[in-house]
Amino acid sequence: MKILAIESSCDETAAAVVEDGRKVISSVIASQVEEHKLYGGVVPEIASRRHAEAIVPVVSQAVEDAGLTLDDIDAIAVTYAPGLIGALLVGVNFAKGLSLSTKIPLVPVHHLRSHIASNYISNKDLKPPFMCLVVSGGHSHIVMVNDYTDMKIIGKTRDDAAGEAFDKAARTMGMSYPGGIELDKVAENGNPLAFKLPRPVVHDAPYDFSFSGLKTAVINLIHNAAQKGQELNKADVCASFRYAVVDCLVTNFLKAAEDFEVKTLVIAGGVSANSLLRSTLEKRCAELGYKFYMPDKSLCGDNAAMVGSQGYYEYQKGNIANSGLNAYATKNIEEG
Ligand code: KG4
Ligand code: ZN
C-alpha cells in the first residue's frame, strides 16, 4: 500500500511516499528555518505563508521522485495536530482538497505519533509494545506504546519541553535558532562536570519533567558571569547543560521502564538527535539488558516519511477522515 504523506505542523513543508508503513519511496522537505532565524524563533504568520507557497511544489516533487502518479496512491496521510494552527491548516486543507478531487481516502495523523513511527522506518524489526521517550521542540513525553494506535502517557513536562530549553539556553549563548543542534556540537568539546546545575524533580510525579528551573539556572549563570566581566568557557557551559537535561530525561525514562517492567525502549522527536542522549541510553540499555531503538538522525526532525509510516497503521485501524477534518493546535496523543 502506497501512502502520500503531508506534514506542515511547524516550519517544514514536507511530503513523502511510503510503502506499507516501512519503506520510504520518496521524501521532500522544504525548510523555512533560515527565514525564522532572523527572528530568533518561528513566526507563525510567516510559517503559514511559506507553507501555502511550498505545498504544491513539495507534494508534486514527492510524487514525481517516487516515479508515480496520483493513480498509484492508495491513501493520503496528513498531520492534523498538534502544532501551529495556521501552519497545520495549510497541509490539512490541501490534503482534503486532494482527497476530495481524487477520491483517495484521507488519514489524519497526530504529529507525536508520527515522530514515534520514524522508528518503524529506521528499525524494521521494531513492533509495539514498547516505551518511548518523545522529545521535541514542543513536547517531552514518556509514552507507553501498547500498539501502533494505542498509547498511554506515563509522564510529561510540567513546563518547558527539552528542545525548548536547549534552544533558549543556546540563544543566551548567542547561537541562532534552533540552537539545540549547535549546543550539542559545542558540548562535545566541553567538560560536563564544569558547572553544577540542578536536576529538577516533580514532587509525587517521578516520570514528569520540569526544565524551566534548569533553563533559568544556566541563563543566570551566563548573565551573572557577563555582569562581572568574566568569560565562561562556552563548551563547558554547553556540556554541563546538556548533561543535566539528558540526566533528567534518562533518569525518569529508566525509572518508568523499570516500574512498568518494559524492556524495549525507544526515543523519538527532534531532541532524539542529541548525541549524548543517544549514547547514554544505548550504553545504559545495554547494561540493563534492554532493547534500545532510535530513529536515523535524518528522521529525528520534522519530515513527512514518518507521517506516511504512522498513516499506514492508522489506515489499518480504519482511521479515515472526511472533508469535515479540522486541524488542532493541541491534541492528546492518546486520542490520536
Ligand atoms: O521534533 P522537532 O523537529 O520539532 C517539533 O516537533 O518541535 O524538534 C525540534 C527541536 C528543536 O528544539 C531543536 O533544537 C531540537 O529539536 N534538536 C536538538 C538537536 N537536534 C534538534 N536538541 C538537542 N540536540 C540536538 N542534536
Ligand atoms: Zn516535530
Coordinates of C-alpha atoms and ligand atoms in Angstrom, one line a residue:
M1 CA 0.0 0.0 0.0
K2 CA 1.4 3.4 -1.0
I3 CA 0.7 6.4 1.1
L4 CA 1.3 10.0 0.1
A5 CA 2.0 11.9 3.3
I6 CA 2.0 15.6 4.1
E7 CA 3.5 17.5 7.0
S8 CA 3.2 21.2 7.8
S9 CA 2.9 21.5 11.6
C10 CA 5.7 23.9 12.2
D11 CA 8.4 25.3 9.9
E12 CA 9.0 22.4 7.5
T13 CA 6.7 21.8 4.5
A14 CA 7.2 18.1 3.7
A15 CA 5.7 15.4 1.6
A16 CA 6.7 11.7 1.1
V17 CA 5.5 8.5 -0.4
V18 CA 5.8 5.5 1.9
E19 CA 5.0 1.9 1.1
D20 CA 3.4 -0.4 3.7
G21 CA 4.5 1.8 6.6
R22 CA 8.2 1.0 6.5
K23 CA 9.7 1.7 3.1
V24 CA 10.3 5.3 2.1
I25 CA 10.0 5.7 -1.7
S26 CA 10.4 9.5 -1.8
S27 CA 10.8 12.3 0.8
V28 CA 10.9 16.0 0.2
I29 CA 11.4 18.7 2.9
A30 CA 11.3 22.4 2.3
S31 CA 12.7 24.1 5.5
Q32 CA 11.9 27.7 6.4
V33 CA 14.4 27.7 9.2
E34 CA 16.8 30.3 7.6
E35 CA 14.0 32.9 7.5
H36 CA 12.8 32.2 11.1
K37 CA 16.5 32.5 12.3
L38 CA 16.2 36.3 11.6
Y39 CA 13.6 36.5 14.4
G40 CA 15.1 34.0 16.9
G41 CA 12.2 31.6 16.6
V42 CA 9.3 30.5 14.4
V43 CA 7.0 33.4 13.4
P44 CA 3.6 31.7 12.9
E45 CA 2.3 34.1 10.3
I46 CA 5.4 33.7 8.1
A47 CA 5.3 29.9 8.6
S48 CA 1.7 29.7 7.2
R49 CA 2.5 31.9 4.2
R50 CA 5.6 29.8 3.3
H51 CA 3.6 26.6 3.7
A52 CA 1.0 27.9 1.3
E53 CA 3.7 28.7 -1.2
A54 CA 5.6 25.5 -0.9
I55 CA 2.8 22.9 -0.5
V56 CA 2.0 22.3 -4.3
P57 CA 5.7 22.1 -5.5
V58 CA 6.7 19.9 -2.5
V59 CA 3.8 17.4 -2.9
S60 CA 4.3 17.3 -6.7
Q61 CA 8.0 16.7 -6.2
A62 CA 7.4 13.8 -3.8
V63 CA 5.1 12.1 -6.2
E64 CA 7.5 12.7 -9.1
D65 CA 10.5 11.5 -7.2
A66 CA 8.7 8.3 -6.4
G67 CA 8.2 7.7 -10.1
L68 CA 4.4 7.5 -9.6
T69 CA 1.2 9.4 -10.4
L70 CA -1.7 10.0 -8.1
D71 CA -3.4 7.0 -9.6
D72 CA -0.8 4.8 -7.8
I73 CA -1.6 6.4 -4.4
D74 CA -3.8 4.4 -2.0
A75 CA -4.2 6.9 0.8
I76 CA -3.3 10.5 1.7
A77 CA -2.0 10.9 5.3
V78 CA -1.7 14.4 6.8
T79 CA -0.5 15.8 10.1
Y80 CA -3.6 17.4 11.7
A81 CA -2.5 18.1 15.3
P82 CA -0.7 19.4 17.4
G83 CA 1.2 22.3 16.0
L84 CA 0.9 25.9 14.8
I85 CA -2.8 26.1 13.8
G86 CA -2.2 28.3 10.7
A87 CA 0.6 26.0 9.5
L88 CA -1.4 22.8 10.1
L89 CA -4.4 24.2 8.3
V90 CA -2.4 24.6 5.1
G91 CA -1.5 20.9 5.0
V92 CA -4.9 19.7 6.2
N93 CA -6.9 21.8 3.7
F94 CA -4.6 20.8 0.8
A95 CA -4.9 17.2 1.7
K96 CA -8.7 17.5 2.0
G97 CA -8.9 19.1 -1.4
L98 CA -6.7 16.5 -3.0
S99 CA -8.7 13.6 -1.4
L100 CA -12.0 15.1 -2.4
S101 CA -10.9 15.6 -6.0
T102 CA -9.2 12.2 -6.4
K103 CA -11.4 10.1 -4.1
I104 CA -8.3 8.8 -2.4
P105 CA -9.0 8.1 1.3
L106 CA -7.7 10.7 3.8
V107 CA -5.9 9.6 7.0
P108 CA -5.4 12.1 9.9
V109 CA -2.1 11.7 11.8
H110 CA -1.1 13.0 15.2
H111 CA 2.4 14.7 15.0
L112 CA 3.9 13.0 18.0
R113 CA 2.6 9.6 16.9
S114 CA 4.4 10.2 13.6
H115 CA 7.6 11.0 15.4
I116 CA 7.4 7.6 17.2
A117 CA 6.7 6.0 13.8
S118 CA 10.0 7.3 12.4
N119 CA 11.4 4.4 14.3
Y120 CA 9.5 1.9 12.2
I121 CA 11.3 3.2 9.1
S122 CA 14.8 3.0 10.8
N123 CA 14.2 -0.2 12.7
K124 CA 12.4 -2.8 10.5
D125 CA 12.1 -5.3 13.4
L126 CA 10.5 -2.8 15.9
K127 CA 7.0 -3.6 16.9
P128 CA 4.8 -2.5 19.8
P129 CA 4.6 -2.8 22.8
F130 CA 7.5 -0.5 23.9
M131 CA 8.1 2.6 25.9
C132 CA 9.0 5.8 24.0
L133 CA 10.6 9.0 25.1
V134 CA 9.2 11.6 22.8
V135 CA 11.3 14.8 23.0
S136 CA 10.8 17.6 20.5
G137 CA 10.7 21.4 20.5
G138 CA 7.2 21.5 21.9
H139 CA 6.8 18.2 23.9
S140 CA 8.6 15.9 26.3
H141 CA 6.6 12.8 27.0
I142 CA 7.2 9.3 28.2
V143 CA 4.6 7.2 26.3
M144 CA 3.7 3.6 26.6
V145 CA 3.0 2.4 23.0
N146 CA 0.8 -0.6 23.6
D147 CA 0.0 -0.9 19.9
Y148 CA 0.6 1.2 16.8
T149 CA -2.5 3.3 17.6
D150 CA -3.0 2.6 21.3
M151 CA -0.8 4.9 23.5
K152 CA -0.8 6.0 27.1
I153 CA 1.1 9.0 28.5
I154 CA 3.2 7.9 31.5
G155 CA 4.9 11.2 32.2
K156 CA 5.3 14.7 30.6
T157 CA 6.9 18.0 31.2
R158 CA 5.2 20.4 33.5
D159 CA 6.7 23.5 31.8
D160 CA 9.3 23.8 29.0
A161 CA 9.9 21.0 26.5
A162 CA 13.5 19.7 26.4
G163 CA 14.0 21.1 22.9
E164 CA 12.7 24.5 24.0
A165 CA 15.1 24.5 27.0
F166 CA 18.0 23.6 24.7
D167 CA 17.0 26.4 22.2
K168 CA 16.6 29.1 25.0
A169 CA 20.0 28.2 26.6
A170 CA 21.6 28.3 23.2
R171 CA 20.1 31.6 22.4
T172 CA 21.5 33.1 25.6
M173 CA 24.9 32.0 24.3
G174 CA 24.4 33.8 21.0
M175 CA 23.6 30.7 18.9
S176 CA 20.9 31.1 16.2
Y177 CA 17.6 29.3 16.2
P178 CA 17.1 26.4 16.7
G179 CA 20.2 26.3 18.9
G180 CA 19.8 22.8 20.3
I181 CA 21.8 21.4 17.4
E182 CA 24.7 23.8 17.7
L183 CA 24.7 23.5 21.5
D184 CA 25.0 19.7 21.1
K185 CA 28.0 20.1 18.8
V186 CA 29.8 22.7 21.0
A187 CA 29.2 20.5 24.1
E188 CA 31.3 17.7 22.5
N189 CA 34.5 19.7 23.4
G190 CA 33.4 20.7 26.9
N191 CA 33.5 19.2 30.4
P192 CA 30.1 18.2 31.6
L193 CA 31.1 18.5 35.2
A194 CA 32.5 22.0 34.9
F195 CA 29.3 23.7 36.3
K196 CA 26.9 22.3 38.8
L197 CA 23.4 22.6 37.5
P198 CA 20.2 21.5 39.2
R199 CA 18.3 18.3 38.4
P200 CA 14.7 19.4 39.0
V201 CA 12.2 16.8 40.0
V202 CA 8.4 17.0 40.2
H203 CA 7.2 16.1 43.6
D204 CA 5.0 12.9 43.7
A205 CA 5.3 12.5 39.9
P206 CA 8.5 10.6 39.3
Y207 CA 8.0 10.3 35.5
D208 CA 7.2 14.0 34.9
F209 CA 9.8 16.5 33.8
S210 CA 10.5 20.2 34.7
F211 CA 13.1 22.0 32.6
S212 CA 12.2 25.7 33.3
G213 CA 14.3 25.9 36.5
L214 CA 17.2 24.2 34.8
K215 CA 17.0 26.6 31.9
T216 CA 16.8 29.6 34.3
A217 CA 19.8 28.3 36.2
V218 CA 22.0 28.2 33.1
I219 CA 20.8 31.6 31.9
N220 CA 21.5 33.1 35.3
L221 CA 25.0 31.5 35.3
I222 CA 25.7 33.2 31.9
H223 CA 24.2 36.6 32.8
N224 CA 26.0 36.7 36.2
A225 CA 29.3 36.0 34.6
A226 CA 28.7 38.7 32.0
Q227 CA 27.8 41.3 34.6
K228 CA 31.1 40.5 36.4
G229 CA 33.0 40.7 33.2
Q230 CA 34.0 37.1 33.5
E231 CA 34.3 34.9 30.4
L232 CA 32.9 31.4 30.8
N233 CA 34.1 28.5 28.7
K234 CA 31.2 28.1 26.3
A235 CA 31.9 24.4 25.6
D236 CA 31.9 23.7 29.3
V237 CA 28.6 25.5 29.8
C238 CA 27.1 23.6 26.8
A239 CA 28.4 20.3 28.1
S240 CA 27.2 20.9 31.7
F241 CA 23.7 21.9 30.5
R242 CA 23.4 19.1 28.0
Y243 CA 24.5 16.6 30.7
A244 CA 21.8 18.0 33.1
V245 CA 19.0 17.8 30.6
V246 CA 20.0 14.3 29.4
D247 CA 20.4 13.1 33.0
C248 CA 16.8 14.2 33.9
L249 CA 15.4 12.6 30.7
V250 CA 17.3 9.3 31.2
T251 CA 16.7 9.0 34.9
N252 CA 12.9 9.3 34.6
F253 CA 12.7 7.2 31.5
L254 CA 14.6 4.3 33.0
K255 CA 12.6 4.6 36.2
A256 CA 9.4 4.3 34.2
A257 CA 10.7 1.3 32.3
E258 CA 11.7 -0.4 35.5
D259 CA 8.4 0.3 37.3
F260 CA 6.3 -0.7 34.3
E261 CA 8.5 -3.7 33.6
V262 CA 9.1 -2.7 29.9
K263 CA 12.3 -3.9 28.3
T264 CA 12.1 -2.3 24.9
L265 CA 12.9 1.4 24.9
V266 CA 12.7 3.9 22.0
I267 CA 13.4 7.6 21.5
A268 CA 11.8 10.0 19.0
G269 CA 11.5 13.7 18.2
G270 CA 13.9 16.4 17.3
V271 CA 15.9 16.1 20.5
S272 CA 16.4 12.3 19.9
A273 CA 19.2 13.5 17.5
N274 CA 21.1 14.6 20.6
S275 CA 24.4 12.7 20.7
L276 CA 24.6 12.4 24.5
L277 CA 21.0 11.2 24.8
R278 CA 21.6 8.6 22.1
S279 CA 25.0 7.3 23.5
T280 CA 23.8 7.4 27.2
L281 CA 20.7 5.4 26.5
E282 CA 22.5 3.0 24.2
K283 CA 25.0 2.3 27.0
R284 CA 22.5 2.1 29.9
C285 CA 20.1 -0.1 28.0
A286 CA 22.9 -2.5 27.0
E287 CA 23.9 -2.7 30.7
L288 CA 20.4 -3.4 31.8
G289 CA 19.7 -5.9 29.0
Y290 CA 17.0 -3.8 27.4
K291 CA 16.5 -3.5 23.7
F292 CA 17.0 0.1 22.6
Y293 CA 15.9 1.7 19.3
M294 CA 16.3 5.2 17.9
P295 CA 15.5 6.8 14.5
D296 CA 18.2 7.7 12.0
K297 CA 19.4 11.2 12.6
S298 CA 17.8 12.3 9.3
L299 CA 14.4 11.2 10.6
C300 CA 14.5 12.8 14.0
G301 CA 13.3 16.3 12.9
D302 CA 10.0 17.0 11.2
N303 CA 9.5 15.1 7.9
A304 CA 6.6 13.5 6.0
A305 CA 8.1 10.0 5.8
M306 CA 7.2 9.4 9.4
V307 CA 3.6 10.7 8.7
G308 CA 3.4 8.1 5.9
S309 CA 4.5 5.4 8.3
Q310 CA 2.0 6.2 11.1
G311 CA -0.6 6.9 8.5
Y312 CA -0.4 3.2 7.3
Y313 CA -1.1 1.9 10.8
E314 CA -4.0 4.5 11.3
Y315 CA -5.4 3.3 8.0
Q316 CA -5.2 -0.3 9.0
K317 CA -7.2 0.6 12.2
G318 CA -9.9 2.3 10.0
N319 CA -9.0 5.8 11.0
I320 CA -10.3 7.6 7.9
A321 CA -11.4 11.2 7.8
N322 CA -13.8 13.0 5.6
S323 CA -13.9 16.6 4.4
G324 CA -15.0 17.7 7.9
L325 CA -11.5 17.1 9.2
N326 CA -10.1 20.0 11.2
A327 CA -6.7 20.9 12.5
Y328 CA -5.9 21.4 16.2
A329 CA -3.1 23.3 17.9
T330 CA -3.3 20.9 20.9
K331 CA -4.4 17.3 21.0
N332 CA -3.6 14.5 23.4
I333 CA -1.5 11.7 21.8
E334 CA -3.8 9.1 23.4
E335 CA -6.8 10.4 21.4
G336 CA -4.8 10.1 18.2
Ligands
KG4_1 O1 10.6 17.4 16.5 P1 11.1 18.7 16.1 O2 11.9 18.8 14.8 O3 10.0 19.8 16.0 C1 8.9 19.8 16.9 O4 8.0 19.0 16.7 O5 9.0 20.6 17.9 O6 12.1 19.2 17.2 C2 12.8 20.4 17.1 C3 13.7 20.6 18.4 C4 14.3 21.9 18.5 O7 14.1 22.4 19.8 C5 15.8 21.6 18.3 O8 16.7 22.5 18.9 C6 15.9 20.2 18.9 O9 14.7 19.6 18.4 N1 17.1 19.5 18.4 C7 18.1 19.2 19.3 C8 19.1 18.5 18.5 N2 18.6 18.5 17.2 C9 17.4 19.1 17.2 N3 18.2 19.3 20.6 C10 19.4 18.9 21.1 N4 20.4 18.2 20.5 C11 20.2 18.0 19.1 N5 21.2 17.4 18.5
ZN2 ZN 8.1 17.5 15.5

